[in-house]
Amino acid sequence: MKKKVLFVASECTPFVKTGGLADVVGSLPQELNRTEQADVRVILPYYGEIPQVWREQMELITSIQVPIGWRNQEATIHKLSHQDVIYYFVGNDYYFSRRGVYGYYDDGERFIFFSRAVIEAISVLDFEPDILHAHDWQAGLAVAFAKIFEPVDNMKTIFTIHNIKYQGIVPIDAYDDLFNMSHEHIGGMEWNGLINCMKSGIFHADKITTVSPTYAEEIKMPYYGEGLHQILVDRQEDLTGVINGIDVQEYNPMRDPHLISNYKYSRVKKKENKAALQEKFGLPVDPEKPMYVLITRLVEQKGLHLLEAIIDEFLLEDVQCLILGTGDQEFEHYFHHAAERNPDKLAFYRGFDEGLARQMYAGADFFIMPSKFEPCGLSQLIALQYKTVPIVRETGGLKDTVTAYNEVSGTGNGFSFSNYNAHDLLAVLRYSLHIYYQPEQWNKLLKNVNKSHFSWKDSALEYADLYESMVESVYKINTSYANREA
Ligand code: ADP
């Protein structure tokens, strides 16, 4: 029998997206529903940001009262079916009819409300979950409330960590103001004297997953654990890493409408895309020139301090480099000025532009991703899908998806370095150039790149097996108990 699973998340494509979480919550349920093992539905906040085209298709099911401290707040529950997945939305004008998605002073309260509303809503949905699968801090308290209020007998819980850096921290006073629960539960939600939504999810969930096997190991260490490493060590028996996939229909250089020239493997067509990019960015047009690109949020996590330290030195080589990104002013200023210093070699476009990003994935020879930490990373997977060679630091999902090219064995689909050190990055950038100019080696590397595939299929099967094992273990316990009584 299919296991009934309710995803709880704060964003999901195509309704609302600020980052990779939305891609995962948008693709994984569809893929899981194609298996024989799972029937997945998704519950999300009903943001003012959700485009009208989706709102029009929603059906209002009911409204419920959600206890928030001493008072009740109303939540409207809406339903929509899209591409074989049923979505529920929790509406409340006060909390969710605002511009944007996050970044408000009361984000903690907004997602306490959302998490509590999900648990209250379960009894009015036409769907009784076997498993509640919550994603990231915004849904962490849904796991805690599920354990405490038990809306469904024996319902199991999974908490998936997409990025442990963002934890949803709220002053401890919120416990009395917003939870209205006995103090016996405070220990499971508090960390360092504050309410911590991520810790609440980790503490209460039956199983914890994260988005790559290496990140699952890393977050047990102080360097990567953002203060929560010890609780993850305590729970390591229940912690696994399942690598994310990408939507290979969506990211497909054969059909991508943004490209000047569509291709499957053709380097000639790829070079047509490169020439178009060079023209667009005002760089000398020469399709033979090796091109390195970065497409990223401009934040420290992405290893940009390393690139800052060596970019002028690397640009002494006969290469071109393009950077697309927006984020911290420090980096925006730095790359703006670096491009001014190197007008024939480096161009920087400040902004978020999906079409341009795809043209860059297509036109580039190399994709640079020297992250300080990277739970999974989608960009290196998209680069591989567009037959562009990734150059990564060996951390998190980058380590699990990119293997360093080895000239002797001819194995590997990219380049990598281990230590968070700028000159190690420089050395690997120079090495990639060396391989680029050796046709025999370069062709071997490209063959390996062409064979790299990261669709959702395998990851979905891993999740489906996990669901199965969790629900089976409940049946087993119940049966053995029944036998004992008999
Ligand atoms: P993260 O979720 O930490 O930002 P990921 O590599 O998992 O990193 O996902 C980033 C996604 O956002 C990729 O699809 C990438 O192409 C896209 N992206 C990042 N910055 C930009 C930008 N400035 N313009 C367009 N797309 C971007």
Short mmCIF file of C-alpha atoms and ligand atoms in Angstrom, two decimals:
data_model
loop_
_atom_site.label_atom_id
_atom_site.label_comp_id
_atom_site.label_asym_id
_atom_site.label_seq_id
_atom_site.Cartn_x
_atom_site.Cartn_y
_atom_site.Cartn_z
CA MET A 1 0.00 0.00 0.00
CA LYS A 2 1.22 3.51 -0.80
CA LYS A 3 2.49 5.41 2.21
CA LYS A 4 0.66 8.68 2.72
CA VAL A 5 3.17 11.48 3.26
CA LEU A 6 2.49 15.15 4.01
CA PHE A 7 5.36 17.51 3.09
CA VAL A 8 5.46 20.64 5.24
CA ALA A 9 7.54 23.45 3.74
CA SER A 10 7.77 27.22 3.41
CA GLU A 11 8.40 27.37 -0.34
CA CYS A 12 7.81 25.28 -3.44
CA THR A 13 8.11 25.84 -7.19
CA PRO A 14 6.14 26.92 -9.17
CA PHE A 15 4.21 28.82 -6.48
CA VAL A 16 6.90 30.61 -4.50
CA LYS A 17 10.70 30.37 -4.59
CA THR A 18 13.63 32.04 -2.89
CA GLY A 19 16.18 29.22 -3.23
CA GLY A 20 17.03 25.56 -3.70
CA LEU A 21 14.47 24.40 -1.07
CA ALA A 22 11.67 25.39 -3.46
CA ASP A 23 13.20 23.28 -6.24
CA VAL A 24 13.37 20.24 -4.00
CA VAL A 25 9.82 20.58 -2.63
CA GLY A 26 8.63 21.26 -6.18
CA SER A 27 10.21 18.18 -7.78
CA LEU A 28 10.51 15.41 -5.19
CA PRO A 29 6.75 14.82 -4.55
CA GLN A 30 6.09 14.46 -8.28
CA GLU A 31 8.86 11.92 -8.61
CA LEU A 32 7.74 10.04 -5.46
CA ASN A 33 4.16 9.89 -6.70
CA ARG A 34 5.43 8.09 -9.80
CA THR A 35 6.61 5.24 -7.58
CA GLU A 36 4.32 2.54 -6.24
CA GLN A 37 5.42 3.33 -2.70
CA ALA A 38 4.23 6.83 -1.86
CA ASP A 39 1.30 9.23 -2.12
CA VAL A 40 2.77 12.63 -1.29
CA ARG A 41 0.90 15.88 -0.71
CA VAL A 42 2.37 19.25 0.22
CA ILE A 43 1.23 21.96 2.66
CA LEU A 44 2.55 25.53 2.33
CA PRO A 45 1.73 29.04 3.58
CA TYR A 46 -0.67 30.96 1.35
CA TYR A 47 1.59 33.96 0.67
CA GLY A 48 0.42 37.19 -0.93
CA GLU A 49 3.35 36.59 -3.29
CA ILE A 50 1.75 33.54 -4.93
CA PRO A 51 0.81 34.60 -8.48
CA GLN A 52 -2.83 35.14 -9.35
CA VAL A 53 -2.78 32.35 -11.92
CA TRP A 54 -2.42 29.81 -9.06
CA ARG A 55 -4.78 31.57 -6.65
CA GLU A 56 -7.56 31.35 -9.22
CA GLN A 57 -7.22 27.58 -9.31
CA MET A 58 -7.38 27.10 -5.53
CA GLU A 59 -10.46 25.78 -3.81
CA LEU A 60 -11.26 27.01 -0.29
CA ILE A 61 -11.86 23.89 1.81
CA THR A 62 -12.57 25.30 5.23
CA SER A 63 -11.27 27.58 7.93
CA ILE A 64 -9.99 26.56 11.36
CA GLN A 65 -9.00 28.23 14.62
CA VAL A 66 -5.33 27.99 15.53
CA PRO A 67 -4.29 28.58 19.16
CA ILE A 68 -1.45 31.10 19.40
CA GLY A 69 -0.75 31.72 23.08
CA TRP A 70 -3.90 32.99 24.85
CA ARG A 71 -5.71 33.78 21.60
CA ASN A 72 -6.93 32.03 18.44
CA GLN A 73 -6.02 33.03 14.91
CA GLU A 74 -8.04 31.94 11.93
CA ALA A 75 -6.42 29.87 9.18
CA THR A 76 -8.12 29.30 5.85
CA ILE A 77 -7.24 26.01 4.14
CA HIS A 78 -7.07 25.94 0.35
CA LYS A 79 -6.46 23.10 -2.07
CA LEU A 80 -4.97 22.86 -5.55
CA SER A 81 -3.96 19.97 -7.77
CA HIS A 82 -0.97 20.42 -10.09
CA GLN A 83 0.93 17.80 -12.07
CA ASP A 84 -0.37 14.84 -10.06
CA VAL A 85 0.38 16.40 -6.67
CA ILE A 86 -2.22 17.86 -4.29
CA TYR A 87 -1.16 21.05 -2.52
CA TYR A 88 -2.76 22.59 0.54
CA PHE A 89 -2.22 26.22 1.52
CA VAL A 90 -2.61 27.79 4.97
CA GLY A 91 -3.94 31.33 4.70
CA ASN A 92 -3.91 34.14 7.23
CA ASP A 93 -3.77 37.73 5.96
CA TYR A 94 -1.98 39.09 9.00
CA TYR A 95 0.94 36.67 8.70
CA PHE A 96 1.24 35.98 4.99
CA SER A 97 -0.26 38.83 2.93
CA ARG A 98 3.00 40.72 2.74
CA ARG A 99 5.60 41.50 0.10
CA GLY A 100 8.29 38.87 -0.23
CA VAL A 101 8.51 35.68 1.76
CA TYR A 102 10.99 36.10 4.63
CA GLY A 103 12.89 38.89 6.32
CA TYR A 104 10.22 40.20 8.74
CA TYR A 105 10.86 40.92 12.43
CA ASP A 106 8.16 38.40 13.34
CA ASP A 107 9.26 35.53 11.04
CA GLY A 108 9.53 33.32 14.12
CA GLU A 109 5.89 33.95 15.07
CA ARG A 110 4.75 33.53 11.46
CA PHE A 111 6.20 30.02 11.24
CA ILE A 112 5.12 29.06 14.77
CA PHE A 113 1.61 29.87 13.53
CA PHE A 114 2.13 27.96 10.27
CA SER A 115 3.49 24.87 12.07
CA ARG A 116 0.65 24.83 14.58
CA ALA A 117 -1.92 25.42 11.81
CA VAL A 118 -0.59 22.40 9.89
CA ILE A 119 -1.14 20.17 12.91
CA GLU A 120 -4.64 21.56 13.53
CA ALA A 121 -5.47 21.23 9.81
CA ILE A 122 -4.63 17.53 9.60
CA SER A 123 -7.98 16.59 11.15
CA VAL A 124 -9.92 18.50 8.47
CA LEU A 125 -7.96 17.34 5.42
CA ASP A 126 -9.22 14.53 3.21
CA PHE A 127 -5.85 12.87 3.84
CA GLU A 128 -4.57 11.14 6.96
CA PRO A 129 -0.77 11.01 6.72
CA ASP A 130 1.30 8.00 7.78
CA ILE A 131 4.31 10.32 7.76
CA LEU A 132 4.78 14.04 8.25
CA HIS A 133 7.89 15.13 6.34
CA ALA A 134 8.99 18.64 7.37
CA HIS A 135 11.65 20.76 5.66
CA ASP A 136 14.06 23.23 7.26
CA TRP A 137 13.56 25.47 10.29
CA GLN A 138 10.26 27.01 9.12
CA ALA A 139 8.64 23.56 9.52
CA GLY A 140 10.73 22.33 12.47
CA LEU A 141 8.01 23.08 15.03
CA ALA A 142 5.45 21.12 13.00
CA VAL A 143 7.48 18.03 13.93
CA ALA A 144 7.50 19.02 17.60
CA PHE A 145 3.75 19.75 17.62
CA ALA A 146 3.06 16.47 15.79
CA LYS A 147 4.83 14.56 18.58
CA ILE A 148 3.16 16.52 21.35
CA PHE A 149 -0.42 16.73 20.03
CA GLU A 150 -0.50 13.47 18.01
CA PRO A 151 -3.13 14.47 15.44
CA VAL A 152 -2.99 10.96 13.91
CA ASP A 153 -2.26 7.74 15.82
CA ASN A 154 1.23 6.44 15.11
CA MET A 155 2.04 9.14 12.56
CA LYS A 156 5.81 9.12 11.96
CA THR A 157 7.92 12.21 11.35
CA ILE A 158 10.94 13.08 9.21
CA PHE A 159 12.84 16.33 9.39
CA THR A 160 15.06 17.30 6.44
CA ILE A 161 17.86 19.82 6.93
CA HIS A 162 18.53 21.79 3.75
CA ASN A 163 20.87 24.32 5.37
CA ILE A 164 21.72 24.22 9.07
CA LYS A 165 22.98 27.80 9.09
CA TYR A 166 19.42 29.18 9.22
CA GLN A 167 17.78 27.93 12.43
CA GLY A 168 14.76 30.12 13.22
CA ILE A 169 15.74 31.51 16.62
CA VAL A 170 13.12 33.23 18.80
CA PRO A 171 13.42 34.73 22.33
CA ILE A 172 12.48 32.27 25.07
CA ASP A 173 9.56 34.55 26.17
CA ALA A 174 7.81 33.41 23.00
CA TYR A 175 7.18 30.08 24.70
CA ASP A 176 4.70 31.59 27.13
CA ASP A 177 3.39 34.20 24.67
CA LEU A 178 2.84 32.01 21.61
CA PHE A 179 2.83 28.33 22.53
CA ASN A 180 0.53 28.10 25.52
CA MET A 181 1.89 24.69 26.45
CA SER A 182 3.14 23.16 29.67
CA HIS A 183 6.80 23.78 30.47
CA GLU A 184 7.64 20.08 30.29
CA HIS A 185 8.08 20.50 26.49
CA ILE A 186 10.43 23.45 26.61
CA GLY A 187 13.60 21.33 26.75
CA GLY A 188 12.99 19.89 23.29
CA MET A 189 12.66 23.32 21.74
CA GLU A 190 15.23 25.41 23.59
CA TRP A 191 18.90 25.75 22.69
CA ASN A 192 21.35 28.12 24.40
CA GLY A 193 18.52 29.89 26.19
CA LEU A 194 16.46 30.56 23.04
CA ILE A 195 13.68 28.80 21.15
CA ASN A 196 15.36 27.16 18.17
CA CYS A 197 13.02 25.82 15.45
CA MET A 198 15.73 23.78 13.69
CA LYS A 199 16.73 22.11 16.97
CA SER A 200 13.06 21.35 17.69
CA GLY A 201 12.80 19.48 14.40
CA ILE A 202 16.01 17.53 14.98
CA PHE A 203 15.06 16.67 18.56
CA HIS A 204 11.52 15.45 17.90
CA ALA A 205 11.76 13.75 14.48
CA ASP A 206 11.80 9.95 14.17
CA LYS A 207 14.26 10.26 11.30
CA ILE A 208 16.45 13.12 10.17
CA THR A 209 17.73 13.50 6.66
CA THR A 210 19.90 16.04 4.95
CA VAL A 211 20.63 16.69 1.32
CA SER A 212 23.91 14.83 0.79
CA PRO A 213 25.79 12.01 2.56
CA THR A 214 28.89 14.19 3.10
CA TYR A 215 26.88 17.03 4.65
CA ALA A 216 25.26 14.45 6.97
CA GLU A 217 28.76 13.68 8.27
CA GLU A 218 29.97 17.28 8.29
CA ILE A 219 27.16 18.73 10.41
CA LYS A 220 28.20 16.48 13.28
CA MET A 221 31.41 18.54 13.52
CA PRO A 222 31.72 21.97 15.17
CA TYR A 223 33.04 23.62 11.95
CA TYR A 224 29.88 22.82 9.98
CA GLY A 225 27.28 22.19 12.68
CA GLU A 226 26.51 25.88 13.45
CA GLY A 227 26.26 25.09 17.16
CA LEU A 228 23.98 22.05 16.72
CA HIS A 229 26.68 19.40 16.10
CA GLN A 230 26.29 17.74 19.50
CA ILE A 231 22.58 17.05 19.14
CA LEU A 232 23.28 15.60 15.69
CA VAL A 233 25.93 13.33 17.18
CA ASP A 234 23.35 12.25 19.77
CA ARG A 235 20.91 11.44 16.98
CA GLN A 236 23.36 10.04 14.43
CA GLU A 237 21.70 6.62 14.33
CA ASP A 238 18.65 8.30 12.79
CA LEU A 239 20.49 10.71 10.48
CA THR A 240 21.08 10.00 6.77
CA GLY A 241 22.05 12.01 3.72
CA VAL A 242 20.11 11.67 0.46
CA ILE A 243 21.52 13.61 -2.46
CA ASN A 244 19.19 16.02 -4.27
CA GLY A 245 18.49 15.69 -7.97
CA ILE A 246 17.55 18.26 -10.59
CA ASP A 247 14.58 18.40 -12.90
CA VAL A 248 16.22 17.15 -16.10
CA GLN A 249 13.22 18.08 -18.23
CA GLU A 250 13.47 21.66 -17.02
CA TYR A 251 17.28 21.92 -17.28
CA ASN A 252 17.77 20.50 -20.74
CA PRO A 253 20.18 22.17 -23.21
CA MET A 254 18.34 20.42 -26.07
CA ARG A 255 15.13 22.30 -25.35
CA ASP A 256 16.12 25.35 -23.30
CA PRO A 257 14.46 28.34 -25.01
CA HIS A 258 17.00 30.79 -23.56
CA LEU A 259 19.90 29.40 -25.60
CA ILE A 260 21.14 30.79 -28.90
CA SER A 261 21.93 27.27 -30.02
CA ASN A 262 20.43 24.11 -28.52
CA TYR A 263 22.64 21.04 -28.20
CA LYS A 264 23.02 17.65 -26.60
CA TYR A 265 26.77 17.04 -26.63
CA SER A 266 28.00 19.24 -29.51
CA ARG A 267 31.00 21.41 -28.56
CA VAL A 268 30.53 23.39 -31.76
CA LYS A 269 27.05 24.47 -30.71
CA LYS A 270 28.28 25.13 -27.20
CA LYS A 271 30.84 27.51 -28.67
CA GLU A 272 28.07 29.37 -30.51
CA ASN A 273 26.55 30.04 -27.12
CA LYS A 274 29.96 31.15 -25.84
CA ALA A 275 30.42 33.64 -28.70
CA ALA A 276 26.95 35.09 -28.02
CA LEU A 277 27.85 35.55 -24.36
CA GLN A 278 31.15 37.24 -25.18
CA GLU A 279 29.30 39.66 -27.41
CA LYS A 280 26.63 40.30 -24.79
CA PHE A 281 29.21 41.07 -22.08
CA GLY A 282 31.49 43.13 -24.35
CA LEU A 283 34.41 40.71 -24.10
CA PRO A 284 36.62 39.90 -27.13
CA VAL A 285 34.74 37.34 -29.24
CA ASP A 286 36.85 34.21 -29.52
CA PRO A 287 35.03 30.90 -29.04
CA GLU A 288 38.33 29.06 -28.48
CA LYS A 289 39.16 31.07 -25.38
CA PRO A 290 38.52 29.11 -22.16
CA MET A 291 35.58 30.59 -20.27
CA TYR A 292 35.03 30.28 -16.51
CA VAL A 293 31.71 31.32 -14.93
CA LEU A 294 30.13 31.75 -11.50
CA ILE A 295 26.37 32.01 -10.92
CA THR A 296 25.61 32.45 -7.27
CA ARG A 297 24.16 34.27 -4.31
CA LEU A 298 27.03 36.58 -3.32
CA VAL A 299 27.44 35.37 0.26
CA GLU A 300 30.37 34.09 2.29
CA GLN A 301 29.11 30.48 2.10
CA LYS A 302 29.97 30.38 -1.60
CA GLY A 303 33.74 30.71 -1.01
CA LEU A 304 33.98 34.14 -2.60
CA HIS A 305 36.74 35.32 -0.27
CA LEU A 306 38.98 32.70 -1.89
CA LEU A 307 38.17 33.96 -5.35
CA GLU A 308 38.73 37.59 -4.32
CA ALA A 309 42.21 36.73 -3.13
CA ILE A 310 43.38 35.19 -6.41
CA ILE A 311 41.21 36.49 -9.23
CA ASP A 312 43.68 39.12 -10.49
CA GLU A 313 46.46 36.56 -10.51
CA PHE A 314 44.35 34.02 -12.37
CA LEU A 315 43.31 36.61 -14.93
CA LEU A 316 46.97 36.96 -15.95
CA GLU A 317 46.27 33.72 -17.84
CA ASP A 318 44.68 33.86 -21.28
CA VAL A 319 41.12 33.23 -20.02
CA GLN A 320 37.74 34.92 -19.68
CA CYS A 321 35.57 34.94 -16.60
CA LEU A 322 31.90 35.88 -16.10
CA ILE A 323 30.17 36.37 -12.76
CA LEU A 324 26.39 36.59 -12.29
CA GLY A 325 25.12 37.24 -8.81
CA THR A 326 23.60 39.46 -6.20
CA GLY A 327 23.92 39.57 -2.44
CA ASP A 328 26.35 41.13 0.05
CA GLN A 329 27.56 44.59 -0.96
CA GLU A 330 31.12 43.67 -0.08
CA PHE A 331 31.24 41.13 -2.90
CA GLU A 332 29.16 43.19 -5.32
CA HIS A 333 31.67 46.07 -4.97
CA TYR A 334 34.67 43.82 -5.20
CA PHE A 335 33.63 42.11 -8.43
CA HIS A 336 32.44 45.37 -9.95
CA HIS A 337 35.90 46.88 -9.45
CA ALA A 338 37.73 43.69 -10.45
CA ALA A 339 35.83 43.80 -13.77
CA GLU A 340 36.85 47.45 -14.22
CA ARG A 341 40.48 46.48 -13.67
CA ASN A 342 40.27 43.60 -16.17
CA PRO A 343 37.89 44.82 -18.90
CA ASP A 344 38.91 42.24 -21.53
CA LYS A 345 38.86 39.29 -19.21
CA LEU A 346 36.22 39.66 -16.52
CA ALA A 347 32.59 40.78 -16.67
CA PHE A 348 30.24 41.05 -13.69
CA TYR A 349 26.45 41.24 -13.95
CA ARG A 350 24.73 42.17 -10.70
CA GLY A 351 21.27 40.69 -10.43
CA PHE A 352 19.16 37.54 -10.49
CA ASP A 353 18.41 36.49 -14.06
CA GLU A 354 17.26 32.96 -14.84
CA GLY A 355 17.59 33.30 -18.62
CA LEU A 356 21.09 34.74 -18.45
CA ALA A 357 22.10 32.04 -15.96
CA ARG A 358 21.10 29.35 -18.44
CA GLN A 359 23.00 31.05 -21.27
CA MET A 360 26.06 31.08 -19.02
CA TYR A 361 25.72 27.41 -18.05
CA ALA A 362 25.55 26.68 -21.78
CA GLY A 363 28.34 28.94 -23.04
CA ALA A 364 30.95 28.24 -20.38
CA ASP A 365 33.73 25.67 -20.34
CA PHE A 366 34.10 25.72 -16.55
CA PHE A 367 31.81 26.43 -13.58
CA ILE A 368 33.58 27.62 -10.41
CA MET A 369 32.02 26.73 -7.01
CA PRO A 370 34.61 26.99 -4.19
CA SER A 371 32.03 26.88 -1.36
CA LYS A 372 33.00 27.07 2.29
CA PHE A 373 30.11 24.68 2.90
CA GLU A 374 27.47 23.35 0.52
CA PRO A 375 24.66 21.10 1.82
CA CYS A 376 24.01 19.76 -1.68
CA GLY A 377 24.32 22.44 -4.34
CA LEU A 378 22.24 22.43 -7.49
CA SER A 379 24.45 24.68 -9.61
CA GLN A 380 27.18 22.09 -10.16
CA LEU A 381 24.49 19.59 -11.25
CA ILE A 382 23.01 22.10 -13.69
CA ALA A 383 26.53 22.81 -15.02
CA LEU A 384 27.08 19.08 -15.65
CA GLN A 385 23.71 18.88 -17.34
CA TYR A 386 24.86 21.67 -19.71
CA LYS A 387 28.20 19.81 -20.28
CA THR A 388 30.21 22.42 -18.39
CA VAL A 389 33.07 21.21 -16.20
CA PRO A 390 32.62 22.00 -12.48
CA ILE A 391 35.54 23.18 -10.33
CA VAL A 392 34.56 22.74 -6.69
CA ARG A 393 35.78 22.60 -3.14
CA GLU A 394 35.36 19.11 -1.66
CA THR A 395 32.54 19.80 0.77
CA GLY A 396 28.94 18.58 1.22
CA GLY A 397 27.12 17.68 -1.96
CA LEU A 398 29.95 19.03 -4.11
CA LYS A 399 32.13 16.20 -2.83
CA ASP A 400 29.40 13.64 -3.52
CA THR A 401 28.69 14.73 -7.10
CA VAL A 402 32.01 15.91 -8.53
CA THR A 403 35.09 13.67 -8.69
CA ALA A 404 38.46 15.11 -9.58
CA TYR A 405 39.76 14.28 -13.03
CA ASN A 406 42.67 11.84 -12.93
CA GLU A 407 44.98 11.97 -15.95
CA VAL A 408 46.33 8.47 -15.38
CA SER A 409 43.08 6.58 -14.98
CA GLY A 410 41.02 8.98 -17.12
CA THR A 411 38.31 9.09 -14.43
CA GLY A 412 36.50 12.08 -12.91
CA ASN A 413 33.96 14.63 -14.07
CA GLY A 414 35.51 17.89 -12.82
CA PHE A 415 38.23 19.44 -10.69
CA SER A 416 38.38 19.81 -6.93
CA PHE A 417 40.47 20.98 -4.01
CA SER A 418 40.16 20.18 -0.36
CA ASN A 419 41.39 22.92 1.98
CA TYR A 420 39.64 26.25 2.27
CA ASN A 421 42.67 28.01 0.85
CA ALA A 422 42.88 30.57 -1.96
CA HIS A 423 46.12 29.25 -3.45
CA ASP A 424 44.72 25.73 -3.61
CA LEU A 425 41.87 27.21 -5.65
CA LEU A 426 44.37 29.03 -7.88
CA ALA A 427 46.37 25.82 -8.40
CA VAL A 428 43.29 23.87 -9.45
CA LEU A 429 42.13 26.66 -11.79
CA ARG A 430 45.54 26.58 -13.49
CA TYR A 431 45.45 22.80 -13.66
CA SER A 432 42.03 22.91 -15.36
CA LEU A 433 43.54 25.21 -17.99
CA HIS A 434 46.40 22.81 -18.51
CA ILE A 435 43.93 19.97 -19.21
CA TYR A 436 41.84 22.22 -21.49
CA TYR A 437 44.83 22.59 -23.80
CA GLN A 438 45.52 18.84 -24.04
CA PRO A 439 42.90 17.56 -26.48
CA GLU A 440 43.20 13.91 -25.55
CA GLN A 441 42.78 14.56 -21.82
CA TRP A 442 40.10 17.19 -22.36
CA ASN A 443 38.04 14.82 -24.49
CA LYS A 444 38.25 12.08 -21.89
CA LEU A 445 37.08 14.51 -19.23
CA LEU A 446 34.17 15.68 -21.40
CA LYS A 447 33.10 12.08 -21.99
CA ASN A 448 32.85 11.65 -18.22
CA VAL A 449 30.90 14.89 -17.93
CA ASN A 450 28.48 13.67 -20.61
CA LYS A 451 27.84 10.53 -18.57
CA SER A 452 27.03 12.37 -15.31
CA HIS A 453 23.31 12.32 -14.55
CA PHE A 454 21.53 13.56 -11.45
CA SER A 455 17.82 13.13 -12.00
CA TRP A 456 15.45 12.77 -9.03
CA LYS A 457 14.78 9.11 -9.73
CA ASP A 458 17.40 7.53 -7.44
CA SER A 459 16.86 10.00 -4.59
CA ALA A 460 13.10 9.48 -4.75
CA LEU A 461 13.59 5.73 -4.43
CA GLU A 462 15.80 6.25 -1.38
CA TYR A 463 13.12 8.37 0.26
CA ALA A 464 10.41 5.88 -0.69
CA ASP A 465 12.44 3.09 0.97
CA LEU A 466 12.88 5.21 4.06
CA TYR A 467 9.11 5.82 4.27
CA GLU A 468 8.48 2.13 3.84
CA SER A 469 10.94 1.14 6.57
CA MET A 470 9.44 3.64 9.02
CA VAL A 471 5.84 2.59 8.57
CA GLU A 472 6.79 -1.09 8.46
CA SER A 473 8.59 -0.75 11.77
CA VAL A 474 5.33 0.53 13.30
CA TYR A 475 3.44 -2.47 11.99
CA LYS A 476 6.15 -4.80 13.27
CA ILE A 477 6.08 -3.31 16.75
CA ASN A 478 2.29 -3.49 16.83
CA THR A 479 2.24 -7.08 15.64
CA SER A 480 4.81 -8.28 18.13
CA TYR A 481 2.90 -6.51 20.89
CA ALA A 482 -0.31 -8.19 19.77
CA ASN A 483 1.42 -11.56 19.76
CA ARG A 484 2.69 -11.06 23.27
CA GLU A 485 -0.78 -10.24 24.53
CA ALA A 486 -2.20 -13.31 22.84
P1 ADP B 1 21.76 27.97 -2.97
O1 ADP B 1 20.42 27.28 -2.83
O2 ADP B 1 22.64 27.88 -1.76
O3 ADP B 1 21.66 29.37 -3.47
P2 ADP B 1 22.22 26.05 -5.10
O4 ADP B 1 23.41 25.76 -5.95
O5 ADP B 1 21.61 24.89 -4.39
O6 ADP B 1 22.61 27.20 -4.10
O7 ADP B 1 21.06 26.68 -6.01
C1 ADP B 1 21.21 27.94 -6.60
C2 ADP B 1 20.22 28.07 -7.73
O8 ADP B 1 19.96 29.46 -7.95
C3 ADP B 1 20.76 27.54 -9.05
O9 ADP B 1 19.65 27.13 -9.83
C4 ADP B 1 21.42 28.78 -9.67
O10 ADP B 1 21.51 28.70 -11.08
C5 ADP B 1 20.44 29.84 -9.25
N1 ADP B 1 21.04 31.19 -9.12
C6 ADP B 1 21.87 31.63 -8.15
N2 ADP B 1 22.17 32.93 -8.34
C7 ADP B 1 21.53 33.30 -9.46
C8 ADP B 1 21.45 34.54 -10.20
N3 ADP B 1 22.08 35.62 -9.79
N4 ADP B 1 20.69 34.57 -11.30
C9 ADP B 1 20.03 33.46 -11.72
N5 ADP B 1 20.06 32.27 -11.08
C10 ADP B 1 20.81 32.19 -9.97
#
